[in-house]
mmCIF file of C-alpha atoms in Angstrom:
data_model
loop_
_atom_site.group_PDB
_atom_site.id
_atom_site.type_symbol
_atom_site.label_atom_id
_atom_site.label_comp_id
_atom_site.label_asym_id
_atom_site.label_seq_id
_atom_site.Cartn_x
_atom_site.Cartn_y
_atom_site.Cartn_z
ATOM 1 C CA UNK A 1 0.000 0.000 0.000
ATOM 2 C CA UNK A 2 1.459 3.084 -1.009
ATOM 3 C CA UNK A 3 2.293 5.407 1.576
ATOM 4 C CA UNK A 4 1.054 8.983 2.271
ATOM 5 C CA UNK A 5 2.399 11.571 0.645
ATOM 6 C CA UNK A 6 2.186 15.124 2.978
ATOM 7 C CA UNK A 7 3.513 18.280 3.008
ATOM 8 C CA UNK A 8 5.784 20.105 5.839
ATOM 9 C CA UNK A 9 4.517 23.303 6.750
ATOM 10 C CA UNK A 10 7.587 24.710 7.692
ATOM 11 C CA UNK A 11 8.460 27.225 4.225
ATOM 12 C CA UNK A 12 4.274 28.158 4.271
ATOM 13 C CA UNK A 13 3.971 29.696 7.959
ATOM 14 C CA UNK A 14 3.593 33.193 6.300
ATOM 15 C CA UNK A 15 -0.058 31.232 4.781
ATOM 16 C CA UNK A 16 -2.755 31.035 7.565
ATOM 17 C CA UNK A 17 -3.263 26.933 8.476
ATOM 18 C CA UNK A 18 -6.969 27.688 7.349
ATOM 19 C CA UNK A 19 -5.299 28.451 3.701
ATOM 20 C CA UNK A 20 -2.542 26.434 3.596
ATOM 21 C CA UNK A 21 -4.834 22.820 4.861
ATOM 22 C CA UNK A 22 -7.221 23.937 1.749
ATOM 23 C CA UNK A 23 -4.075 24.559 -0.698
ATOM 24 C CA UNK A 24 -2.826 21.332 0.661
ATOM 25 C CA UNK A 25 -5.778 19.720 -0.436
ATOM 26 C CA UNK A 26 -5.996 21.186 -3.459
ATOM 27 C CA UNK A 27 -2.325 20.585 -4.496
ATOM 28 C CA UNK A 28 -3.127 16.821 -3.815
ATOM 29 C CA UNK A 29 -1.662 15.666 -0.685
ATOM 30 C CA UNK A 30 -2.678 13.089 1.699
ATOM 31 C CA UNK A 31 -1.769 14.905 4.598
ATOM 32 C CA UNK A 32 0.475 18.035 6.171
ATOM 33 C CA UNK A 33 3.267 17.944 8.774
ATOM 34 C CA UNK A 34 2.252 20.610 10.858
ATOM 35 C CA UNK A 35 4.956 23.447 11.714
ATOM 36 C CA UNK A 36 5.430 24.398 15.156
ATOM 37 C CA UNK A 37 5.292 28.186 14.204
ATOM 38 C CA UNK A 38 3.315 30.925 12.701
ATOM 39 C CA UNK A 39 -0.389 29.261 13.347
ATOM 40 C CA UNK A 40 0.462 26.235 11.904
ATOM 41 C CA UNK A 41 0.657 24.503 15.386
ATOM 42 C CA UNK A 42 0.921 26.621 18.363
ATOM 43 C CA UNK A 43 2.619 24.500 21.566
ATOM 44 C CA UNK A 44 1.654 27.249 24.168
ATOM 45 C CA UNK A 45 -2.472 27.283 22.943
ATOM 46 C CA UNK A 46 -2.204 23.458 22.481
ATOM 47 C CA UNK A 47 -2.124 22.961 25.835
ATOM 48 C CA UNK A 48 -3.399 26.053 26.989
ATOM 49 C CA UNK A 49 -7.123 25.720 25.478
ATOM 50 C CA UNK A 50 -9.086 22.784 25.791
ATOM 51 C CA UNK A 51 -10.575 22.474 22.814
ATOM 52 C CA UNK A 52 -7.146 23.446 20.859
ATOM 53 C CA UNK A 53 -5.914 20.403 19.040
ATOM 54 C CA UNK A 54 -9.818 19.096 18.660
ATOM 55 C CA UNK A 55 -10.201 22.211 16.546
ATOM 56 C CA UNK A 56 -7.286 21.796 14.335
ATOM 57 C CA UNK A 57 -8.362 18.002 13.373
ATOM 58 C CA UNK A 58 -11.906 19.529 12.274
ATOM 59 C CA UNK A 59 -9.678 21.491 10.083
ATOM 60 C CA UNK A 60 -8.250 18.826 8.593
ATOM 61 C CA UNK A 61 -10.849 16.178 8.490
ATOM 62 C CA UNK A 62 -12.531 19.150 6.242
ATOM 63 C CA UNK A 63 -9.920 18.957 3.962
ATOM 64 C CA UNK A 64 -9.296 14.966 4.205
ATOM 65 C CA UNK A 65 -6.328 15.585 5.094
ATOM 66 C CA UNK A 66 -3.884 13.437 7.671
ATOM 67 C CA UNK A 67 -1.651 14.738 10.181
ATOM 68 C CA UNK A 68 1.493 11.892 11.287
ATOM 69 C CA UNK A 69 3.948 14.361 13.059
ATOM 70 C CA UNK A 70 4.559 17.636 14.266
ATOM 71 C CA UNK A 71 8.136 19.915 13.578
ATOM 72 C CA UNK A 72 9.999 22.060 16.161
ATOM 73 C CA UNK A 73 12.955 22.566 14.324
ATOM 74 C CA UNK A 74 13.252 26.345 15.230
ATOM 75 C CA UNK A 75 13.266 25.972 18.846
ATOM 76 C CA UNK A 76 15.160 22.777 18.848
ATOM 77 C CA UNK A 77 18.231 24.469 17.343
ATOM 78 C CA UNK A 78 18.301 26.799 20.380
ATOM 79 C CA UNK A 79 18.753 24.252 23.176
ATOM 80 C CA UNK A 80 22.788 23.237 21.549
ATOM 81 C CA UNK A 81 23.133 26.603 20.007
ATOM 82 C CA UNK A 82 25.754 29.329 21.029
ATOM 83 C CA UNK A 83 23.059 31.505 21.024
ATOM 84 C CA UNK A 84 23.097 35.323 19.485
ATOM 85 C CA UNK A 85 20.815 37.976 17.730
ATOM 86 C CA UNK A 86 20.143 35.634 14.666
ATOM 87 C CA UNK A 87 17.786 33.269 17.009
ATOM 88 C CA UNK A 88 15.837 35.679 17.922
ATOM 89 C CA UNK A 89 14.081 35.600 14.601
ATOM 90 C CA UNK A 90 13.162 32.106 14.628
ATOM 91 C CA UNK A 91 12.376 31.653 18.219
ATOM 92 C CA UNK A 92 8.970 32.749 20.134
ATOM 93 C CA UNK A 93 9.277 35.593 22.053
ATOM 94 C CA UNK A 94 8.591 33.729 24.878
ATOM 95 C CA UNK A 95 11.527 31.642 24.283
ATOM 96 C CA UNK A 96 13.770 34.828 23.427
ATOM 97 C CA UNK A 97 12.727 36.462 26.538
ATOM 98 C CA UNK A 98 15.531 39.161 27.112
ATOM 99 C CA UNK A 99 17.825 37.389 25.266
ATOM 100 C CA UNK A 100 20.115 36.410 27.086
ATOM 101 C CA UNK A 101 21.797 33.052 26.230
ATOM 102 C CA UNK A 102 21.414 30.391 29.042
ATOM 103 C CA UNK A 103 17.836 32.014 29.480
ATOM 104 C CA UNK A 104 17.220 31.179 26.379
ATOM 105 C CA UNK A 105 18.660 27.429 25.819
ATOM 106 C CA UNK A 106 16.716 26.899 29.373
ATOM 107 C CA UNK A 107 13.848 28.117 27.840
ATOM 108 C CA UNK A 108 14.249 25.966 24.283
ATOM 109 C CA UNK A 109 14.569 23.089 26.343
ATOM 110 C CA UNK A 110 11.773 23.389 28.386
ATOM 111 C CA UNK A 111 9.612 24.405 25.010
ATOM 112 C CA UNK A 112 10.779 20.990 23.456
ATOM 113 C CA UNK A 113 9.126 19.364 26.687
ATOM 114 C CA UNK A 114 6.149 21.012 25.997
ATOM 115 C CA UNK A 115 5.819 20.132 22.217
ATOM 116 C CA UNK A 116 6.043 16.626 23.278
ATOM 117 C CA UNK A 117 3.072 16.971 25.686
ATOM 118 C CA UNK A 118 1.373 19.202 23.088
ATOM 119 C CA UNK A 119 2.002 16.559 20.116
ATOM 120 C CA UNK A 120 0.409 13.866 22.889
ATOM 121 C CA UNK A 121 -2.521 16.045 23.470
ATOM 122 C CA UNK A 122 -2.790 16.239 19.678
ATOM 123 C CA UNK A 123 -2.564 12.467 18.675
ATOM 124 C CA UNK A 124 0.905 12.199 16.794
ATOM 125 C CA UNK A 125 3.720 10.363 17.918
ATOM 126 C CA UNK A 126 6.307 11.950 16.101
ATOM 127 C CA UNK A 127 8.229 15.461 16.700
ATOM 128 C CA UNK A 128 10.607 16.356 13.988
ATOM 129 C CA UNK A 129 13.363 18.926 14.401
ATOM 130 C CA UNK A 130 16.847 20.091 14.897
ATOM 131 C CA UNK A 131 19.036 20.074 18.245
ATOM 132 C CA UNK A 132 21.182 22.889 17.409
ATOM 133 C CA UNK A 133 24.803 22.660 18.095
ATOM 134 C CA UNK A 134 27.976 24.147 20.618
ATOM 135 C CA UNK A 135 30.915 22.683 18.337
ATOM 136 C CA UNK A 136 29.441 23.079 14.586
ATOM 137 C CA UNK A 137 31.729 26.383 14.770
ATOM 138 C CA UNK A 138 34.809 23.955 15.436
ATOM 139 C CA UNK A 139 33.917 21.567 12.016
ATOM 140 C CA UNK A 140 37.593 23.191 10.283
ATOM 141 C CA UNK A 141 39.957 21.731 12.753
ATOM 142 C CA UNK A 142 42.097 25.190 12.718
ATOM 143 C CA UNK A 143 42.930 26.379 15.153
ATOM 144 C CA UNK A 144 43.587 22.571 15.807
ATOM 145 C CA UNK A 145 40.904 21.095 18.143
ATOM 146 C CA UNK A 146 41.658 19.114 20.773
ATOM 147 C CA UNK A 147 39.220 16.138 21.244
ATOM 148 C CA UNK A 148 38.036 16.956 24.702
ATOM 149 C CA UNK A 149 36.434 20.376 22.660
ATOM 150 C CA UNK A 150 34.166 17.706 20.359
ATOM 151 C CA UNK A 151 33.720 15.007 23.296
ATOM 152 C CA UNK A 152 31.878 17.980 25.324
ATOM 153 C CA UNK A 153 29.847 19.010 22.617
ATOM 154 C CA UNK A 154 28.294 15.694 22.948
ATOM 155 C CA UNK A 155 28.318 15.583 26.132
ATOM 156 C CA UNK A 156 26.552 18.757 26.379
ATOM 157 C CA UNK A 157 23.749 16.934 23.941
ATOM 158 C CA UNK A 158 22.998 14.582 26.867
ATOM 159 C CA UNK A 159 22.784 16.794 29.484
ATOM 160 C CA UNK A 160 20.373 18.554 27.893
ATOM 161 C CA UNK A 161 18.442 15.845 25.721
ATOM 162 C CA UNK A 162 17.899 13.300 28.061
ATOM 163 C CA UNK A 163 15.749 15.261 30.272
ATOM 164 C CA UNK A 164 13.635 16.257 27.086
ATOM 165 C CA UNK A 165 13.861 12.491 25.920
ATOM 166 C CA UNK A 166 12.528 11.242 29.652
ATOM 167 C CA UNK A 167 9.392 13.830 28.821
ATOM 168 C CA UNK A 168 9.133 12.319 25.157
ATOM 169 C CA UNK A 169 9.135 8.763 26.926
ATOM 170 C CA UNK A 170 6.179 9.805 29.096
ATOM 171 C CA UNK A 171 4.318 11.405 26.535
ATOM 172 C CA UNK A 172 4.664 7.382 24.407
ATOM 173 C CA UNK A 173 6.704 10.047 21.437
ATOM 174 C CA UNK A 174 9.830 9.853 19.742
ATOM 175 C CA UNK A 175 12.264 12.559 18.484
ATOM 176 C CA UNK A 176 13.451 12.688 14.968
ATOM 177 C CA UNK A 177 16.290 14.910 14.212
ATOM 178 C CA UNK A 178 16.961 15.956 11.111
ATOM 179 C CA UNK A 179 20.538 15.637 10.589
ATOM 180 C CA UNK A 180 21.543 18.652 9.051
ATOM 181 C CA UNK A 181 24.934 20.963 8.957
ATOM 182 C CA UNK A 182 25.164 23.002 12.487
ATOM 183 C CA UNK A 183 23.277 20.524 14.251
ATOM 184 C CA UNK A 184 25.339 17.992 16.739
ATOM 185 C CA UNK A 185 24.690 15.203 14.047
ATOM 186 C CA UNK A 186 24.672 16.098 10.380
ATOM 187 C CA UNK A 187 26.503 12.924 8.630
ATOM 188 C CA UNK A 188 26.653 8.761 9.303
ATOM 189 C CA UNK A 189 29.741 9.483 12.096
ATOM 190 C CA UNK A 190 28.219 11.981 13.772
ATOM 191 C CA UNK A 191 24.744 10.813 13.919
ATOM 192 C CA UNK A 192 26.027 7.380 15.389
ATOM 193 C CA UNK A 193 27.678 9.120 18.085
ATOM 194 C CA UNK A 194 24.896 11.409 18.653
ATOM 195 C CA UNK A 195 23.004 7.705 19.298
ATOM 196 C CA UNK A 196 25.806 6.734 21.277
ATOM 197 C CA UNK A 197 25.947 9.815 23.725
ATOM 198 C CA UNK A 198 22.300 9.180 24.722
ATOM 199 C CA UNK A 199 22.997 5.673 25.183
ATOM 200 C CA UNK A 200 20.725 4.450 21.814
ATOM 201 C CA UNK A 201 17.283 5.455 23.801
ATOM 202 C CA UNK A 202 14.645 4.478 21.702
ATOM 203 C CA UNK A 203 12.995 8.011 21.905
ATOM 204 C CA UNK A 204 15.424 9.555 19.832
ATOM 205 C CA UNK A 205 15.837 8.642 15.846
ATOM 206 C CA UNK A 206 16.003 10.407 12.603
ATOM 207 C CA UNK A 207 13.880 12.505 10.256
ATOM 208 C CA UNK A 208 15.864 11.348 7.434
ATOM 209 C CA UNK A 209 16.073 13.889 4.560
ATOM 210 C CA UNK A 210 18.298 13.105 1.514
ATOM 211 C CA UNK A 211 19.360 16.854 0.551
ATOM 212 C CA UNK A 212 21.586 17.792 3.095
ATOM 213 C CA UNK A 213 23.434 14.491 2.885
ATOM 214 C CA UNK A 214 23.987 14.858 -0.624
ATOM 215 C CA UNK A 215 25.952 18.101 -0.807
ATOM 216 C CA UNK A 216 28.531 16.531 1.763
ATOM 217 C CA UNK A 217 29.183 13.547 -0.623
ATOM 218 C CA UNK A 218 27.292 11.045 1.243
ATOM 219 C CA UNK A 219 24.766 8.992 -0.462
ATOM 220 C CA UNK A 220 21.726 8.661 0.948
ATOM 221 C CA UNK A 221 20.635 5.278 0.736
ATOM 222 C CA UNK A 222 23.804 4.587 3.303
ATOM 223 C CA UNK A 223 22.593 6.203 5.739
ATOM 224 C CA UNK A 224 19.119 4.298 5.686
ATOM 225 C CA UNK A 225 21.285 0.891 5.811
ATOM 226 C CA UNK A 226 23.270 2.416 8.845
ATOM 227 C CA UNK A 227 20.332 3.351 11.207
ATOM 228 C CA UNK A 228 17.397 0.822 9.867
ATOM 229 C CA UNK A 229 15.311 1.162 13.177
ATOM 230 C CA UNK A 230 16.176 5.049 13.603
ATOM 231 C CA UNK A 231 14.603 6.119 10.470
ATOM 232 C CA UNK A 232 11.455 7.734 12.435
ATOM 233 C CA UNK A 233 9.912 9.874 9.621
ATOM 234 C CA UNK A 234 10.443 10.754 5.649
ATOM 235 C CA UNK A 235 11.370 14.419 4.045
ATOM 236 C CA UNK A 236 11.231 14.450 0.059
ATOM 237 C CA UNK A 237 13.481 17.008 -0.618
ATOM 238 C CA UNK A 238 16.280 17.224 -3.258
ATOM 239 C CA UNK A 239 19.503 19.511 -3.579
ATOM 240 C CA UNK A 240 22.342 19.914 -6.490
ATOM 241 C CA UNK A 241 26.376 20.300 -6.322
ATOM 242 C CA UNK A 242 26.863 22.965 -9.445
ATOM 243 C CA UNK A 243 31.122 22.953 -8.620
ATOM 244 C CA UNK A 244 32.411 24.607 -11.867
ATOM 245 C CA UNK A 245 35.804 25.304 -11.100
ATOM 246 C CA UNK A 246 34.942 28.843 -9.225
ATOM 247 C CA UNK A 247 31.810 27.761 -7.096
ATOM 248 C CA UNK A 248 33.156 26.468 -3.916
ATOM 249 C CA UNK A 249 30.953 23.896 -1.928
ATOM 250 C CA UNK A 250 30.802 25.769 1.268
ATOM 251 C CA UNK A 251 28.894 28.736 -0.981
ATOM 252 C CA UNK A 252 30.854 31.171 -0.291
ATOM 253 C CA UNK A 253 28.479 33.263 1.853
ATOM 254 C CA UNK A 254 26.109 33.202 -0.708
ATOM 255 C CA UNK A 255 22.703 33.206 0.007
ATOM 256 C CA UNK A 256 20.401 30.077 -1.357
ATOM 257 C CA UNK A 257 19.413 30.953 -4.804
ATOM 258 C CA UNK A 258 22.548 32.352 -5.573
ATOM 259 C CA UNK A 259 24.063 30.876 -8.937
ATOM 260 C CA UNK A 260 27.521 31.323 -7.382
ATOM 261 C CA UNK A 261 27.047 28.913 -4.785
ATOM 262 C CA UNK A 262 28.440 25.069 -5.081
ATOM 263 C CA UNK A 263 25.279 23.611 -4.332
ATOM 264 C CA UNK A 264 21.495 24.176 -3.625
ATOM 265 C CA UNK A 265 18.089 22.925 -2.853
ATOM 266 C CA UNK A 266 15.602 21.866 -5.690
ATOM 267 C CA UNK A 267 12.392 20.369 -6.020
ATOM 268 C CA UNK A 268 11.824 16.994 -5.474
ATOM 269 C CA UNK A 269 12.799 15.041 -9.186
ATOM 270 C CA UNK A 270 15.048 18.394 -10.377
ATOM 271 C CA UNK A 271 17.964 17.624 -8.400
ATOM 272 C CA UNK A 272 21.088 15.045 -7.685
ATOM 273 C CA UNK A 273 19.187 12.661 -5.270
ATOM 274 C CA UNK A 274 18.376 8.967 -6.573
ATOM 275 C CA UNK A 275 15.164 8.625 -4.962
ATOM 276 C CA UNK A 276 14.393 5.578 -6.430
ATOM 277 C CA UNK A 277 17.349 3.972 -4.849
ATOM 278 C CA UNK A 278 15.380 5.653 -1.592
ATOM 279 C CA UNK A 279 12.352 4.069 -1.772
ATOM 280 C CA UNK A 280 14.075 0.901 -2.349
ATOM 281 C CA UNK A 281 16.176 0.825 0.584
ATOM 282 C CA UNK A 282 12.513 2.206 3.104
ATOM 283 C CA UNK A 283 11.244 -0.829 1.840
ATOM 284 C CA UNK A 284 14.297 -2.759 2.598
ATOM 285 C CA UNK A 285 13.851 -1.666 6.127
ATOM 286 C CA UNK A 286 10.189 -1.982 6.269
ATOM 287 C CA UNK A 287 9.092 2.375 6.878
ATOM 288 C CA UNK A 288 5.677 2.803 6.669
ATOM 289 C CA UNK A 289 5.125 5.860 7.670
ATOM 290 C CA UNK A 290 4.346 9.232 5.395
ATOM 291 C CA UNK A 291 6.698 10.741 2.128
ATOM 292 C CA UNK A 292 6.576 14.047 3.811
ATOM 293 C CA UNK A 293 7.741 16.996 1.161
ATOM 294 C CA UNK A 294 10.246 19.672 2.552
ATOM 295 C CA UNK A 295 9.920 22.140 -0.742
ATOM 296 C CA UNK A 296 12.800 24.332 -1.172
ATOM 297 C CA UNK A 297 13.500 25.537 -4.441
ATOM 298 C CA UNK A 298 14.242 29.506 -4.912
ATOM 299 C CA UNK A 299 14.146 29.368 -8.752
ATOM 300 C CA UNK A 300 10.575 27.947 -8.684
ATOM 301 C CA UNK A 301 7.201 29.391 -8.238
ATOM 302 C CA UNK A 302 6.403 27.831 -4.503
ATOM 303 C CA UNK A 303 2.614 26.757 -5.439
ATOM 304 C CA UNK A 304 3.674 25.080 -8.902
ATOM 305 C CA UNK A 305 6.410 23.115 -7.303
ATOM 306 C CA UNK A 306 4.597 21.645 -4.386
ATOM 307 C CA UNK A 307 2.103 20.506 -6.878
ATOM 308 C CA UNK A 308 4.404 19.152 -8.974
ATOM 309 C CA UNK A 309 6.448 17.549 -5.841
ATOM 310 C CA UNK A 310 3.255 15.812 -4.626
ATOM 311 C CA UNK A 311 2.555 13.956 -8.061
ATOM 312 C CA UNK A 312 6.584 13.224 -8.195
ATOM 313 C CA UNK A 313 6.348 11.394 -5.328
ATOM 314 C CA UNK A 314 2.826 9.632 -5.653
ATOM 315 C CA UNK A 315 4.563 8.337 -9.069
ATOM 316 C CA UNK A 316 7.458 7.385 -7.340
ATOM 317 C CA UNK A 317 6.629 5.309 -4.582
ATOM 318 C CA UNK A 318 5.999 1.179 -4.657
ATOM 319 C CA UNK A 319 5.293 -1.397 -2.464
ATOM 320 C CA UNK A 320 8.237 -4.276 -2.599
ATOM 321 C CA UNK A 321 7.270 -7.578 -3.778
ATOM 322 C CA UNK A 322 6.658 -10.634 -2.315
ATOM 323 C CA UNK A 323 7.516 -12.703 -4.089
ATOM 324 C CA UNK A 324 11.001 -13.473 -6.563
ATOM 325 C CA UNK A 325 10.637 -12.352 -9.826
ATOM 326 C CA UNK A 326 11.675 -15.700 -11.405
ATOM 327 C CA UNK A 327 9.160 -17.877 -9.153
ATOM 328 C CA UNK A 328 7.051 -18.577 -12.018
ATOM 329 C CA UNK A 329 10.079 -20.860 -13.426
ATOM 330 C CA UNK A 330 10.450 -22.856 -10.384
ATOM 331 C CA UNK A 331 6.190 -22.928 -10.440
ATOM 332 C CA UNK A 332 6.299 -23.864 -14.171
ATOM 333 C CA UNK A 333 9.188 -27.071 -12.907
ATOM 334 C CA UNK A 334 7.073 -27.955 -10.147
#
């Protein structure tokens, strides 16, 4: 049985949720992965108002539309983060408070908590985001870095996760980070010891996503193989390297939709990523769960890629078989 194909919510929180669940629709999708920001899917009101989440499936029952996880990637990055004045944009202003940094990481963390007693409340069992990260700043080893300077930086990670994680236990919900450059994991080594520094608790996994593996030179469909029971939740999303001799692959300051840059996000079929090989290896490992689209594509009108994204992916995905190709020979023998 083919499995759902949603939308995250993440790039359309300037779109009321009233507009965006219809466009979904429309567009469609068989669900949406709800952001935790603009009015997508608000943590505080969640569990503030009674009838909160009960309103927000009405919404999307009227639109047939499914709902499998939740994303707090925003104020996930600022419980690692060496926090300054470029979080303050992405965070709450409840989580910024005045700003200043341990305030804030205390706050992050204690937000994270909540989103896993909000998602609860709300019926998924899956939180998506980012951890942020203390060493990403350290990734060019010069100056050179001594080891104790990495070995802290995951240490830090279970200080401060495993108190979340002991909330997400409670709540019966599991944490998917999306490994991703400047957070604490964002490749196969660092996302194994990311396991290892919380001693491989089952509450924390992966929201695997393809496109920011790609860029570093890693394919994909290893990382599925490596962490076969991690693999907590799907993102479509596809990215090109465009080195020419004078782009550089750590763009160069350049903002994404730059031409100058080495490499950058495109819709889902227009890029680098094999996603056939992808679907191959989730059925390999037996995921079920949704084919959630991250679109990202500056040189694209936003409303005709998602469109186009959605039938991309219905087209692409396939059930494996049960059966050997050539069992009709041995059949035919018998």
């Amino acid at each position: 049985m083919p499995r759902p194909v949603t939308i995250f919510t993440g790039q359309w929180a300037d779109l009321p949720i009233e507009e965006m669940a219809a466009m979904t629709a429309d567009f469609g999708y068989d669900g949406i992965e709800l952001a935790c920001w603009g009015d997508h899917f608000e943590v505080d009101k969640a569990l503030a108002e009674d009838d909160y989440c009960e309103k927000k499936h009405t919404l999307l029952a009227k639109h047939n539309l499914q709902c499998h996880a939740i994303s707090a990637h925003l104020v996930g990055q600022a419980v690692l983060d060496n926090i300054d004045e470029r979080h303050k944009s992405i965070l709450p202003d409840y989580v910024w408070g005045d700003g200043k940094p341990e305030g804030v990481n205390d706050r992050a963390i204690e937000e994270l908590k909540n989103t896993a007693r909000a998602a609860q409340k709300f019926g998924v069992d899956v939180v998506n985001g980012f951890t942020g990260s203390s060493i990403w700043h350290l990734l060019y080893s010069f100056p050179p870095v001594p080891p104790k300077m990495i070995d802290a930086g995951f240490e830090l990670l279970a200080e401060r996760f495993n108190p979340i994680l002991d909330v997400f236990g409670e709540c019966g919900v599991r944490f998917a980070l999306e490994v991703h450059p400047t957070e604490i994991a964002f490749d196969i080594y660092t996302a194994q010891r990311a396991l290892e520094a919380l001693d491989n608790r089952p509450e924390f996994g992966f929201n695997f996503d393809p496109s920011h593996l790609i860029w570093q030179g890693i394919d994909p469909v290893q990382f599925i193989r490596m962490f076969p029971d991690r693999i907590y939740h799907v993102h479509i999303k596809d990215a090109i390297v465009t080195l020419d001799g004078r782009t550089g692959i750590n763009a160069s300051h350049l903002n994404f939709g730059d031409s100058r840059r080495g490499w950058d996000f495109r819709s889902p079929g227009r890029g680098g990523v094999n996603f056939e090989e992808i679907i191959r290896a989730l059925n390999e490992i037996d995921y079920q769960g949704p084919l959630s689209i991250e679109w990202e594509d500056s040189g694209m009108e936003r409303t005709f890629g998602a469109r186009e994204a959605c039938e991309f992916t219905k087209k692409l995905d396939f059930s494996p078989s049960n059966r050997a190709f050539d069992a009709a020979f041995d059949e035919e023998n018998d």
